[in-house]
Short mmCIF file of C-alpha atoms in Angstrom, two decimals:
data_model
loop_
_atom_site.label_atom_id
_atom_site.label_comp_id
_atom_site.label_asym_id
_atom_site.label_seq_id
_atom_site.Cartn_x
_atom_site.Cartn_y
_atom_site.Cartn_z
CA MET A 1 -24.85 -33.83 -38.06
CA ASN A 2 -28.31 -33.46 -36.66
CA LYS A 3 -28.98 -33.36 -33.27
CA PRO A 4 -31.60 -36.44 -32.40
CA THR A 5 -35.25 -35.03 -32.00
CA ILE A 6 -35.97 -35.50 -28.00
CA ASN A 7 -39.67 -35.24 -27.07
CA PRO A 8 -39.62 -32.73 -24.16
CA GLY A 9 -42.34 -33.85 -22.44
CA PRO A 10 -44.68 -31.72 -20.25
CA VAL A 11 -42.95 -28.40 -19.31
CA ARG A 12 -41.68 -29.13 -15.67
CA GLY A 13 -40.46 -27.23 -12.59
CA PRO A 14 -37.00 -27.72 -11.02
CA ALA A 15 -36.57 -31.58 -9.86
CA ASP A 16 -37.40 -32.18 -5.81
CA HIS A 17 -34.08 -32.87 -5.14
CA GLU A 18 -32.81 -29.67 -6.51
CA VAL A 19 -35.58 -27.28 -4.54
CA ARG A 20 -34.49 -29.47 -1.50
CA ASP A 21 -30.98 -28.34 -2.31
CA GLN A 22 -31.99 -24.70 -2.76
CA ILE A 23 -33.65 -24.79 0.69
CA VAL A 24 -30.78 -26.26 2.39
CA SER A 25 -28.39 -24.36 0.97
CA ALA A 26 -30.23 -20.58 1.41
CA ALA A 27 -31.30 -22.12 5.27
CA THR A 28 -27.64 -22.74 5.99
CA GLU A 29 -26.69 -19.11 4.98
CA HIS A 30 -29.71 -17.78 6.89
CA PHE A 31 -28.85 -19.95 9.99
CA ARG A 32 -24.98 -18.80 9.50
CA LEU A 33 -26.30 -15.44 9.79
CA TYR A 34 -28.85 -15.12 12.51
CA GLY A 35 -28.30 -18.62 14.33
CA TYR A 36 -30.55 -21.45 14.50
CA GLU A 37 -32.62 -21.46 17.58
CA LYS A 38 -33.68 -17.85 16.55
CA THR A 39 -35.07 -18.71 13.09
CA THR A 40 -38.48 -19.80 11.92
CA VAL A 41 -39.73 -21.52 8.69
CA SER A 42 -41.49 -18.16 8.30
CA ASP A 43 -38.34 -16.32 8.35
CA LEU A 44 -36.67 -18.95 5.99
CA ALA A 45 -39.46 -18.94 3.39
CA LYS A 46 -39.10 -14.64 3.40
CA ALA A 47 -35.69 -14.95 2.92
CA ILE A 48 -35.82 -17.74 0.10
CA GLY A 49 -38.87 -16.01 -1.60
CA PHE A 50 -40.91 -19.09 -1.37
CA SER A 51 -44.12 -19.39 0.57
CA LYS A 52 -44.13 -21.41 3.82
CA ALA A 53 -46.57 -23.84 2.65
CA TYR A 54 -44.03 -24.65 -0.47
CA ILE A 55 -41.31 -25.03 1.98
CA TYR A 56 -43.40 -27.51 4.15
CA LYS A 57 -43.99 -29.81 1.04
CA PHE A 58 -39.96 -30.51 0.91
CA PHE A 59 -39.18 -30.41 4.86
CA GLU A 60 -41.68 -31.76 7.47
CA SER A 61 -40.12 -28.80 10.14
CA LYS A 62 -37.47 -26.51 10.63
CA GLN A 63 -35.56 -29.67 12.43
CA ALA A 64 -35.58 -31.54 9.35
CA ILE A 65 -33.69 -28.91 7.62
CA GLY A 66 -31.26 -28.29 10.71
CA GLU A 67 -31.06 -32.31 10.43
CA LEU A 68 -29.71 -32.16 6.96
CA ILE A 69 -27.36 -29.42 7.70
CA CYS A 70 -25.91 -30.92 10.46
CA ALA A 71 -25.66 -34.19 8.52
CA ASN A 72 -23.42 -32.40 6.25
CA CYS A 73 -21.39 -30.92 8.96
CA LEU A 74 -20.99 -33.96 10.85
CA ARG A 75 -19.90 -35.76 7.54
CA GLN A 76 -17.34 -33.32 7.00
CA ILE A 77 -15.93 -34.00 10.18
CA GLU A 78 -16.09 -37.64 9.56
CA THR A 79 -14.56 -37.28 6.47
CA ASP A 80 -11.35 -35.26 7.89
CA ILE A 81 -11.02 -38.15 10.82
CA ARG A 82 -11.28 -41.14 8.47
CA ALA A 83 -8.45 -38.96 6.30
CA ALA A 84 -6.43 -38.86 9.56
CA VAL A 85 -6.81 -42.41 10.57
CA ASP A 86 -6.08 -43.60 6.95
CA SER A 87 -3.19 -41.27 6.59
CA ALA A 88 -1.02 -43.50 9.21
CA ASP A 89 0.21 -47.01 8.25
CA HIS A 90 -0.02 -48.72 11.70
CA ALA A 91 -2.96 -48.93 14.40
CA PRO A 92 -0.87 -46.90 17.00
CA GLU A 93 -0.23 -43.97 15.10
CA LYS A 94 -3.90 -44.09 13.22
CA LEU A 95 -5.20 -44.02 16.82
CA ARG A 96 -3.16 -40.99 17.75
CA ARG A 97 -3.83 -38.98 14.36
CA MET A 98 -7.92 -39.77 15.13
CA PHE A 99 -7.80 -38.09 18.31
CA LYS A 100 -6.10 -35.43 16.90
CA ALA A 101 -8.28 -34.70 14.01
CA ILE A 102 -11.52 -35.25 16.15
CA VAL A 103 -10.46 -32.21 18.35
CA GLU A 104 -8.74 -30.22 15.59
CA SER A 105 -12.21 -30.75 13.17
CA SER A 106 -14.77 -30.35 15.98
CA MET A 107 -12.70 -27.30 17.07
CA GLN A 108 -12.77 -25.70 13.53
CA LEU A 109 -16.75 -26.08 13.33
CA PHE A 110 -16.87 -24.91 16.79
CA SER A 111 -14.64 -21.49 16.13
CA GLU A 112 -15.09 -20.58 12.68
CA ASP A 113 -18.69 -21.29 11.92
CA ARG A 114 -20.15 -20.82 15.69
CA ARG A 115 -23.63 -20.50 14.22
CA LEU A 116 -23.53 -23.76 12.43
CA TYR A 117 -22.12 -25.16 15.83
CA ASP A 118 -25.52 -24.08 17.28
CA ILE A 119 -27.24 -26.69 14.91
CA ALA A 120 -24.86 -29.14 16.15
CA ALA A 121 -25.48 -28.31 19.61
CA SER A 122 -29.56 -28.52 19.32
CA ALA A 123 -28.59 -31.69 17.29
CA ALA A 124 -26.93 -32.88 20.32
CA THR A 125 -29.25 -31.95 23.22
CA GLY A 126 -31.99 -33.46 20.72
CA GLN A 127 -30.59 -36.78 20.43
CA TRP A 128 -31.16 -36.15 16.57
CA GLN A 129 -30.60 -39.18 14.32
CA ALA A 130 -28.03 -37.45 12.37
CA VAL A 131 -25.62 -37.40 15.76
CA ARG A 132 -26.87 -41.06 16.31
CA ASP A 133 -25.41 -41.93 13.11
CA TYR A 134 -22.72 -39.78 13.42
CA GLU A 135 -21.55 -41.02 16.79
CA LEU A 136 -21.95 -44.88 15.72
CA ARG A 137 -19.90 -44.60 13.02
CA ILE A 138 -16.71 -43.02 14.58
CA GLN A 139 -17.34 -46.07 17.09
CA GLN A 140 -17.15 -48.39 14.12
CA LEU A 141 -14.07 -46.60 13.12
CA LEU A 142 -12.38 -47.01 16.04
CA GLN A 143 -12.96 -50.69 16.21
CA GLU A 144 -11.61 -51.14 13.03
CA VAL A 145 -8.64 -49.31 14.43
CA LEU A 146 -8.42 -51.58 17.34
CA ARG A 147 -9.08 -54.79 15.43
CA LEU A 148 -6.19 -53.68 13.36
CA GLY A 149 -3.84 -53.25 16.05
CA ARG A 150 -4.83 -56.39 17.39
CA GLU A 151 -4.11 -58.40 14.07
CA ALA A 152 -0.69 -56.67 13.96
CA ASP A 153 0.43 -57.72 17.30
CA ASP A 154 0.45 -54.04 18.42
CA PHE A 155 -2.57 -53.97 21.06
CA GLU A 156 -3.38 -56.24 23.87
CA ARG A 157 -5.73 -58.97 23.52
CA LYS A 158 -7.07 -60.37 26.80
CA THR A 159 -9.37 -57.35 27.15
CA PRO A 160 -13.08 -57.93 25.24
CA LEU A 161 -12.67 -55.66 22.21
CA ASP A 162 -16.07 -54.36 22.68
CA GLU A 163 -15.16 -53.29 26.33
CA THR A 164 -11.66 -51.57 25.08
CA ALA A 165 -13.68 -49.63 22.64
CA ASN A 166 -16.34 -48.23 24.51
CA ALA A 167 -13.79 -47.24 27.09
CA ILE A 168 -11.90 -45.45 24.60
CA TYR A 169 -15.28 -43.68 22.97
CA LEU A 170 -15.99 -42.81 26.54
CA VAL A 171 -12.56 -40.73 26.48
CA MET A 172 -12.99 -39.42 23.14
CA ARG A 173 -16.90 -38.53 23.77
CA PRO A 174 -16.28 -34.92 25.58
CA TYR A 175 -14.18 -33.90 22.32
CA LEU A 176 -16.72 -35.46 19.71
CA ASN A 177 -19.88 -34.13 21.20
CA PRO A 178 -20.21 -30.41 20.78
CA LEU A 179 -22.09 -29.74 23.82
CA LEU A 180 -19.19 -31.28 25.89
CA LEU A 181 -16.71 -29.80 23.58
CA GLN A 182 -17.61 -26.14 24.51
CA TYR A 183 -16.69 -26.88 28.06
CA SER A 184 -13.34 -28.71 26.77
CA LEU A 185 -12.06 -25.92 25.34
CA GLY A 186 -9.46 -24.80 27.74
CA ALA A 187 -8.10 -28.36 27.81
CA THR A 188 -7.82 -28.99 24.34
CA ASP A 189 -4.21 -28.16 23.47
CA ASP A 190 -2.43 -30.82 24.89
CA ALA A 191 -5.71 -33.15 25.54
CA PRO A 192 -5.16 -34.93 22.32
CA ALA A 193 -1.59 -35.95 22.53
CA GLN A 194 -1.82 -36.85 26.34
CA LEU A 195 -5.13 -38.84 26.02
CA SER A 196 -3.96 -40.69 23.09
CA SER A 197 -0.86 -41.60 25.20
CA LEU A 198 -2.94 -42.84 28.06
CA VAL A 199 -5.16 -45.09 25.66
CA LEU A 200 -1.94 -46.19 24.01
CA ARG A 201 -0.33 -47.29 27.52
CA SER A 202 -3.66 -49.14 27.96
CA LEU A 203 -3.46 -51.02 24.75
CA SER A 204 -0.10 -52.14 25.13
CA ARG A 205 0.80 -55.90 25.65
CA MET B 1 -20.27 -22.07 94.86
CA ASN B 2 -20.12 -18.47 93.71
CA LYS B 3 -20.14 -18.01 89.97
CA PRO B 4 -17.08 -15.70 89.38
CA THR B 5 -18.13 -12.10 88.35
CA ILE B 6 -17.81 -11.29 84.79
CA ASN B 7 -17.34 -7.97 83.30
CA PRO B 8 -20.12 -8.21 80.46
CA GLY B 9 -18.63 -5.35 78.41
CA PRO B 10 -20.57 -3.08 76.12
CA VAL B 11 -23.85 -5.11 74.94
CA ARG B 12 -23.26 -6.52 71.45
CA GLY B 13 -25.15 -8.04 68.55
CA PRO B 14 -24.25 -11.65 67.51
CA ALA B 15 -20.43 -12.08 66.14
CA ASP B 16 -19.96 -11.39 62.44
CA HIS B 17 -19.30 -15.18 61.59
CA GLU B 18 -22.82 -15.86 63.05
CA VAL B 19 -24.67 -13.28 60.53
CA ARG B 20 -22.44 -14.87 57.96
CA ASP B 21 -23.67 -18.16 58.63
CA GLN B 22 -27.24 -17.02 59.16
CA ILE B 23 -27.22 -15.25 55.58
CA VAL B 24 -25.77 -18.38 54.07
CA SER B 25 -28.07 -20.84 55.78
CA ALA B 26 -31.14 -18.79 54.63
CA ALA B 27 -29.67 -18.29 51.12
CA THR B 28 -29.20 -21.72 50.49
CA GLU B 29 -32.70 -22.50 51.54
CA HIS B 30 -33.78 -19.64 49.26
CA PHE B 31 -31.49 -20.76 46.33
CA ARG B 32 -32.77 -24.34 46.77
CA LEU B 33 -36.65 -23.37 46.16
CA TYR B 34 -36.36 -20.69 43.70
CA GLY B 35 -32.78 -21.11 41.81
CA TYR B 36 -29.48 -19.27 41.88
CA GLU B 37 -29.86 -17.40 38.75
CA LYS B 38 -33.47 -16.25 39.57
CA THR B 39 -32.78 -15.01 42.81
CA THR B 40 -31.53 -11.40 43.72
CA VAL B 41 -29.93 -9.75 46.71
CA SER B 42 -33.05 -7.95 47.15
CA ASP B 43 -35.00 -11.09 46.99
CA LEU B 44 -32.55 -12.63 50.12
CA ALA B 45 -32.71 -9.45 51.94
CA LYS B 46 -36.55 -9.60 51.93
CA ALA B 47 -36.85 -13.24 52.69
CA ILE B 48 -34.24 -13.13 55.51
CA GLY B 49 -35.76 -10.07 57.12
CA PHE B 50 -32.44 -7.76 56.70
CA SER B 51 -31.92 -4.84 54.94
CA LYS B 52 -30.04 -5.32 51.40
CA ALA B 53 -27.43 -2.83 52.62
CA TYR B 54 -27.07 -5.01 55.64
CA ILE B 55 -26.23 -7.89 53.73
CA TYR B 56 -23.94 -6.09 51.72
CA LYS B 57 -21.78 -5.65 54.85
CA PHE B 58 -20.98 -9.12 54.90
CA PHE B 59 -20.88 -10.07 51.37
CA GLU B 60 -19.88 -8.09 48.49
CA SER B 61 -22.07 -9.80 45.93
CA LYS B 62 -24.83 -12.50 45.42
CA GLN B 63 -22.03 -14.70 44.04
CA ALA B 64 -19.98 -14.02 46.98
CA ILE B 65 -22.67 -15.99 48.79
CA GLY B 66 -22.83 -18.57 46.02
CA GLU B 67 -19.16 -19.45 46.43
CA LEU B 68 -19.32 -19.83 49.84
CA ILE B 69 -22.56 -22.25 49.21
CA CYS B 70 -20.99 -24.19 46.38
CA ALA B 71 -17.60 -24.65 48.48
CA ASN B 72 -19.67 -26.26 50.76
CA CYS B 73 -21.28 -28.66 48.66
CA LEU B 74 -17.98 -28.94 46.75
CA ARG B 75 -16.26 -30.01 50.08
CA GLN B 76 -18.78 -32.54 50.67
CA ILE B 77 -18.11 -34.37 47.47
CA GLU B 78 -14.35 -34.15 48.34
CA THR B 79 -14.98 -35.55 51.63
CA ASP B 80 -17.04 -38.43 50.03
CA ILE B 81 -14.25 -39.03 47.24
CA ARG B 82 -11.33 -39.01 50.07
CA ALA B 83 -13.53 -41.46 52.19
CA ALA B 84 -13.74 -43.69 49.06
CA VAL B 85 -10.06 -43.39 48.44
CA ASP B 86 -9.01 -44.16 51.99
CA SER B 87 -11.66 -47.55 52.09
CA ALA B 88 -9.22 -49.19 49.96
CA ASP B 89 -6.04 -50.43 51.04
CA HIS B 90 -3.83 -50.63 47.66
CA ALA B 91 -3.58 -48.01 44.97
CA PRO B 92 -5.28 -49.76 42.08
CA GLU B 93 -8.60 -50.32 44.23
CA LYS B 94 -7.87 -46.72 45.52
CA LEU B 95 -8.24 -45.23 42.07
CA ARG B 96 -11.23 -47.79 41.09
CA ARG B 97 -12.84 -46.23 44.19
CA MET B 98 -12.01 -42.77 43.65
CA PHE B 99 -13.67 -42.94 39.88
CA LYS B 100 -17.03 -44.31 41.54
CA ALA B 101 -17.13 -42.14 43.92
CA ILE B 102 -16.64 -39.10 41.42
CA VAL B 103 -19.50 -40.09 39.54
CA GLU B 104 -22.05 -40.77 42.53
CA SER B 105 -21.35 -37.91 44.77
CA SER B 106 -21.52 -35.48 42.00
CA MET B 107 -24.57 -37.24 40.40
CA GLN B 108 -26.38 -37.29 43.80
CA LEU B 109 -25.88 -33.36 43.90
CA PHE B 110 -27.07 -33.30 40.41
CA SER B 111 -30.15 -35.55 40.87
CA GLU B 112 -31.44 -34.51 44.67
CA ASP B 113 -30.17 -30.93 44.75
CA ARG B 114 -31.10 -29.94 41.29
CA ARG B 115 -31.13 -26.21 42.56
CA LEU B 116 -27.85 -26.10 44.26
CA TYR B 117 -26.49 -27.70 41.01
CA ASP B 118 -27.37 -24.58 39.32
CA ILE B 119 -25.15 -22.81 41.36
CA ALA B 120 -22.06 -25.33 40.61
CA ALA B 121 -22.78 -24.61 37.06
CA SER B 122 -22.85 -21.09 37.56
CA ALA B 123 -19.45 -21.70 39.37
CA ALA B 124 -18.01 -23.81 36.65
CA THR B 125 -19.02 -21.31 33.95
CA GLY B 126 -17.60 -18.46 35.73
CA GLN B 127 -14.63 -19.96 36.91
CA TRP B 128 -15.12 -19.69 40.18
CA GLN B 129 -12.16 -19.83 42.81
CA ALA B 130 -14.12 -22.75 45.03
CA VAL B 131 -14.02 -24.60 41.51
CA ARG B 132 -10.29 -24.23 40.75
CA ASP B 133 -9.39 -25.05 44.25
CA TYR B 134 -11.74 -28.20 44.41
CA GLU B 135 -10.28 -29.05 41.05
CA LEU B 136 -6.70 -28.56 42.47
CA ARG B 137 -7.12 -30.71 45.26
CA ILE B 138 -8.86 -33.82 43.31
CA GLN B 139 -5.82 -33.62 41.43
CA GLN B 140 -3.68 -33.69 44.29
CA LEU B 141 -5.12 -36.78 45.51
CA LEU B 142 -4.97 -38.57 42.30
CA GLN B 143 -1.20 -37.73 42.30
CA GLU B 144 -1.22 -38.99 45.81
CA VAL B 145 -2.98 -42.48 44.93
CA LEU B 146 -0.24 -42.77 41.53
CA ARG B 147 2.52 -41.97 43.82
CA LEU B 148 1.50 -44.65 46.49
CA GLY B 149 0.86 -47.21 43.42
CA ARG B 150 4.41 -46.41 42.19
CA GLU B 151 5.94 -46.59 45.69
CA ALA B 152 4.09 -50.13 45.87
CA ASP B 153 5.14 -51.67 42.14
CA ASP B 154 1.69 -51.54 41.67
CA PHE B 155 1.79 -48.97 38.49
CA GLU B 156 4.54 -48.16 35.99
CA ARG B 157 7.10 -45.59 36.58
CA LYS B 158 8.56 -44.59 32.96
CA THR B 159 5.93 -42.10 32.15
CA PRO B 160 6.54 -38.77 34.20
CA LEU B 161 3.80 -38.63 37.14
CA ASP B 162 2.79 -34.98 36.09
CA GLU B 163 2.00 -36.54 32.50
CA THR B 164 0.23 -39.67 33.90
CA ALA B 165 -1.41 -37.61 36.56
CA ASN B 166 -2.87 -34.61 34.04
CA ALA B 167 -3.96 -37.31 31.33
CA ILE B 168 -6.18 -38.87 34.26
CA TYR B 169 -7.58 -35.83 35.61
CA LEU B 170 -8.49 -35.47 31.65
CA VAL B 171 -10.35 -38.66 31.70
CA MET B 172 -12.17 -37.83 35.09
CA ARG B 173 -13.25 -33.97 34.37
CA PRO B 174 -16.34 -34.86 32.58
CA TYR B 175 -17.76 -36.31 35.71
CA LEU B 176 -16.08 -33.65 37.97
CA ASN B 177 -17.27 -30.74 36.13
CA PRO B 178 -20.94 -30.14 36.69
CA LEU B 179 -21.20 -28.43 33.37
CA LEU B 180 -19.67 -31.63 31.42
CA LEU B 181 -21.73 -34.35 34.09
CA GLN B 182 -24.97 -32.77 32.88
CA TYR B 183 -24.39 -34.13 29.27
CA SER B 184 -22.85 -37.54 30.48
CA LEU B 185 -25.59 -38.50 32.46
CA GLY B 186 -26.70 -41.35 29.64
CA ALA B 187 -23.02 -42.52 29.83
CA THR B 188 -22.58 -42.89 33.53
CA ASP B 189 -23.82 -46.25 34.59
CA ASP B 190 -20.57 -48.19 33.06
CA ALA B 191 -18.60 -44.94 32.69
CA PRO B 192 -16.66 -45.27 36.18
CA ALA B 193 -15.84 -48.94 35.52
CA GLN B 194 -14.72 -48.79 32.38
CA LEU B 195 -12.48 -45.85 32.25
CA SER B 196 -10.98 -47.02 35.70
CA SER B 197 -10.05 -50.49 33.90
CA LEU B 198 -8.97 -48.64 31.05
CA VAL B 199 -6.59 -46.13 33.08
CA LEU B 200 -5.47 -49.45 35.15
CA ARG B 201 -4.60 -50.93 31.85
CA SER B 202 -2.25 -48.08 31.18
CA LEU B 203 -0.84 -48.01 34.54
CA SER B 204 0.41 -51.34 34.56
CA ARG B 205 3.94 -52.34 34.43
#
């Protein structure tokens, strides 16, 4: 069978999203080795073999690259947390596993990828959009679990849902936020179990 | 009336505790102006008009002076927290006021005396004895309030007291620890009320 003739059009370089991916992947590697704070866009350009101007064509700043890497990391943590919530049938156990996954998955980022954690810390200090989005999605997930528990008569319904969700989020926050997590390390072994038990007692009917 | 004759003994300089107080008070002033981390014992000696060797006769290091200042600050916060607890008659309200006082009194140190807060931050990073003592005393105060609430039938008694106390302490910790507090600032307005309500729901019978 003859292949159909395709008009190849003008010769083109790689697509924009490919270049962006290439920059992000090289930058991730570079930040992992040398840290985010200490690396400049010039360092990155040299390491990738691009000109600085070329990188600026795709990202307006180092932070824009960092934001994308950070968003990827946070999406991984969020995926772990959602998987943990989905792995249980009932709301109380979902909440328990949510606490556990928050601490474990954030700790993993902290201990295994110390350099990438630096990006997350910069992100939390600078209130990057990726972090705000992440916090919002975790709050939504928490609300879903609470709503489910109320519908199944597992949780009390007297307290306004917003207030309950917000208070529980405040309890989770020191383990979600990388800046707080680094100071909560000593307390993390028993923390998820003890805090989720306390929260579940507060939710009992 | 004749004054009784007193044998004045050998001429003496100021008592040791007076010199120590003098050093601590001058150091507090100096740290307040220039910060704890940036000040050396030589700077202190120059500012007070003592020799470095003379200061070392009374304190083995800058940290030893810092520890004393830190202990004084923490004692002030503890006094505020105890006063708040004592101002209520019943355990639930005591707990509510304890949360409120923890945030307010720590925040006051943070905002009004930013330089002294730096000492507390160094203390928390280095796990100084003064901080460990302070944390222990707050835990004991919390246990007292819980015991009182259990005796008055205000709080549930099924959960072991130790576990309840520890979990509630974990909830308080981000507002007690100066390192954590600086990252919880945005959340502090509603935090004490919302967290103490959650904790009180968890304690209900």
